[in-house]
Coordinates of C-alpha atoms in Angstrom, one line a residue:
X1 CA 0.0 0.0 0.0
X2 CA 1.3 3.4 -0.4
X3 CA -0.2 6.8 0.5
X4 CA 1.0 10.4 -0.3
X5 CA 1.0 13.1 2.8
X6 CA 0.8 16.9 2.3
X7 CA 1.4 19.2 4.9
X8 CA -0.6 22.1 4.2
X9 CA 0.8 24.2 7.0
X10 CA 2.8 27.4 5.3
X11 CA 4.6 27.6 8.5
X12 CA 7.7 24.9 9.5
X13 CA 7.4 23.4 12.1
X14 CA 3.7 23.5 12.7
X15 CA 1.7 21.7 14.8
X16 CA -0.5 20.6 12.2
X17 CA 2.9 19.1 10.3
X18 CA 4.0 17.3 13.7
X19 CA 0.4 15.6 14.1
X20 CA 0.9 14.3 10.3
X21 CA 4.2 12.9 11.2
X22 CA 2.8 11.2 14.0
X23 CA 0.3 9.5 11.5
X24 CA 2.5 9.0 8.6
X25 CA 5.2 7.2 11.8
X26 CA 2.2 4.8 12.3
X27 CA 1.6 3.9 9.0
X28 CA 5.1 3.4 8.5
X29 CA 5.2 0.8 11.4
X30 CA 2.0 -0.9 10.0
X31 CA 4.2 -1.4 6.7
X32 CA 2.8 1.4 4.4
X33 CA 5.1 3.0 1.9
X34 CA 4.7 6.9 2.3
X35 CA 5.5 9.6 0.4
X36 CA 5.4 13.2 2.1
X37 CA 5.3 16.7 0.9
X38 CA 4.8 19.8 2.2
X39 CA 3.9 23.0 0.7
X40 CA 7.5 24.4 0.3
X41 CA 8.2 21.5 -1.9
X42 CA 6.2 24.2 -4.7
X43 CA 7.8 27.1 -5.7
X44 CA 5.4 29.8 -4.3
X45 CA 4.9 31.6 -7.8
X46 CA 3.9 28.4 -9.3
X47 CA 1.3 28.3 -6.8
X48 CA 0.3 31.8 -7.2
X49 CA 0.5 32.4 -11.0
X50 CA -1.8 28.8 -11.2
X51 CA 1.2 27.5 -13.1
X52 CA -0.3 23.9 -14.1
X53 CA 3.3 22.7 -15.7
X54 CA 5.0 23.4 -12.8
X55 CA 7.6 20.3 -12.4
X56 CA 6.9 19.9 -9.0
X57 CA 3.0 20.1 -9.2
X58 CA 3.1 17.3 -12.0
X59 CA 5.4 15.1 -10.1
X60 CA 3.3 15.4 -7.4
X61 CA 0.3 15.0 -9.4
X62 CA 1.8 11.5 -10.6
X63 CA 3.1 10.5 -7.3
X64 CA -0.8 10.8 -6.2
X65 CA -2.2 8.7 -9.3
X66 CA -0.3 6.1 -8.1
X67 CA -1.1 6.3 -4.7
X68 CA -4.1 4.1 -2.8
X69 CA -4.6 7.3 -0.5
X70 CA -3.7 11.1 0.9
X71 CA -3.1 12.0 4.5
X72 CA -3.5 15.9 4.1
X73 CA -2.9 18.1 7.5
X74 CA -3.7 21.5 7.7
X75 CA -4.0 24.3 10.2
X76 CA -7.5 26.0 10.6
X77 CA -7.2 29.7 10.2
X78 CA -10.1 32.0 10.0
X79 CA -12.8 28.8 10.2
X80 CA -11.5 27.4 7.4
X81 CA -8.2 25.3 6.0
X82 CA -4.7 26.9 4.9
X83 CA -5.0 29.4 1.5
X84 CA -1.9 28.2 0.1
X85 CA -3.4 24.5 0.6
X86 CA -6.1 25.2 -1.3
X87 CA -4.1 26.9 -4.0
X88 CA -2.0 23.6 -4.1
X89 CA -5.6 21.7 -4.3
X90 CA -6.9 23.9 -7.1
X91 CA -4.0 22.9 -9.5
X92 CA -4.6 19.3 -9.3
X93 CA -6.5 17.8 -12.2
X94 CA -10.4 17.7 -11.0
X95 CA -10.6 13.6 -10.8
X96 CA -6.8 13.5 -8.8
X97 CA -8.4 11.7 -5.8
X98 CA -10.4 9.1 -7.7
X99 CA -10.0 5.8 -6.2
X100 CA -8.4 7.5 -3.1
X101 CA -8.9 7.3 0.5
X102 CA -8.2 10.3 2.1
X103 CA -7.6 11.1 5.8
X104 CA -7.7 15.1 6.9
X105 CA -5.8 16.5 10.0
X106 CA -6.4 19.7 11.2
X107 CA -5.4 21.8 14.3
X108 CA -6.9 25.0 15.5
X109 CA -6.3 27.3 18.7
X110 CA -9.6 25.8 19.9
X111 CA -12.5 23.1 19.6
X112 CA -14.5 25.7 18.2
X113 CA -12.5 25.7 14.6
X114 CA -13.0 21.9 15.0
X115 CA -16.3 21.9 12.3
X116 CA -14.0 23.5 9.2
X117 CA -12.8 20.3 8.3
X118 CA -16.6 19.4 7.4
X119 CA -17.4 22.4 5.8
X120 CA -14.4 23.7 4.2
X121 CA -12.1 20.7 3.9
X122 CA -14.2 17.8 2.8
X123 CA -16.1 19.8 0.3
X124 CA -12.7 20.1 -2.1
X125 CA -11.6 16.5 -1.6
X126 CA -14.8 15.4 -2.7
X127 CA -14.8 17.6 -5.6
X128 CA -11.7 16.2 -6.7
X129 CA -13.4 12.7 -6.7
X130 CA -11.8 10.8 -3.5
X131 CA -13.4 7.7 -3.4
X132 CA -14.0 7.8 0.8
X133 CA -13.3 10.8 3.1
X134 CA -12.9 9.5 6.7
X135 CA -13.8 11.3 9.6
X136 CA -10.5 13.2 10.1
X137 CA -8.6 14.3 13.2
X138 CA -9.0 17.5 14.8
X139 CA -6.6 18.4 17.6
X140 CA -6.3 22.2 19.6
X141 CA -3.1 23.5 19.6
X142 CA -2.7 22.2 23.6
X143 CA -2.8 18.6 22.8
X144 CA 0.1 19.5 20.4
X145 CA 3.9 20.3 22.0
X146 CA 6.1 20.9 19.4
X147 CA 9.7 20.2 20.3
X148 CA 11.9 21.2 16.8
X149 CA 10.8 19.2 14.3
X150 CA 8.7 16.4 16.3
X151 CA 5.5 16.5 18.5
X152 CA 4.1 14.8 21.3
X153 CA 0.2 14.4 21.7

């Protein structure tokens, strides 16, 4: 099996990276090849000029068509999920989650940002065809200690 993070945090380190890392560890120990990527792995005027033959963004469109799912982590700002995330999402072709399981991760400074994976998140991933999107994990910012580039729960 093999899955394909993205870190949709602009920020590094961010708690929302460290709680992905804790899920792609797990994975790893249950014997699942995974790929991750973060946002800086896109030059940032390829993201804003909607460059669609970006290098990067077609590599990392391939990587995902071969992939059985996505674990995508993102940090909730304003009641709703990282801009530059959804720039990254907007590039990809409109079926690039077909067949796909995908698994969102969000954190938030409180509970109360907890709902924007539902109605910000979910919406695009099912728009770009994933085949299941599970219930996700939401965690507030105290459940998360970030300690350089790891994170405890």
């Amino acid at each position: 099996m093999r899955v394909i993070s993205l870190a949709g945090s602009p920020r590094i380190p961010s708690r929302s990276a460290a709680l992905l890392s804790l899920s792609q560890n797990w994975l790893r120990q249950q014997g699942v090849e995974v790929t991750a990527y973060t946002l800086h792995d896109f030059d940032a005027e390829d993201l804003l000029y909607a460059n669609f033959n970006s290098p990067a963004l077609k590599a990392f469109a391939e990587q995902l068509a071969q992939a059985d799912g996505l674990l995508i982590s993102t940090p909730v700002y304003k009641a709703s999920f990282s801009g530059a995330l959804k720039t990254l999402l907007d590039l990809l072709p409109e079926r690039a989650l077909d067949h796909k399981v995908v698994l969102p991760l969000a954190t938030g400074g409180s509970v109360g940002h907890m709902l924007a994976v539902d109605y910000a998140l979910k919406p695009v991933l099912a728009a770009l065809k994933a085949q299941e999107v599970l219930h996700g994990v939401f965690a507030d910012d105290s459940q998360i200690q970030l300690t350089g580039e790891s994170a405890t729960l």
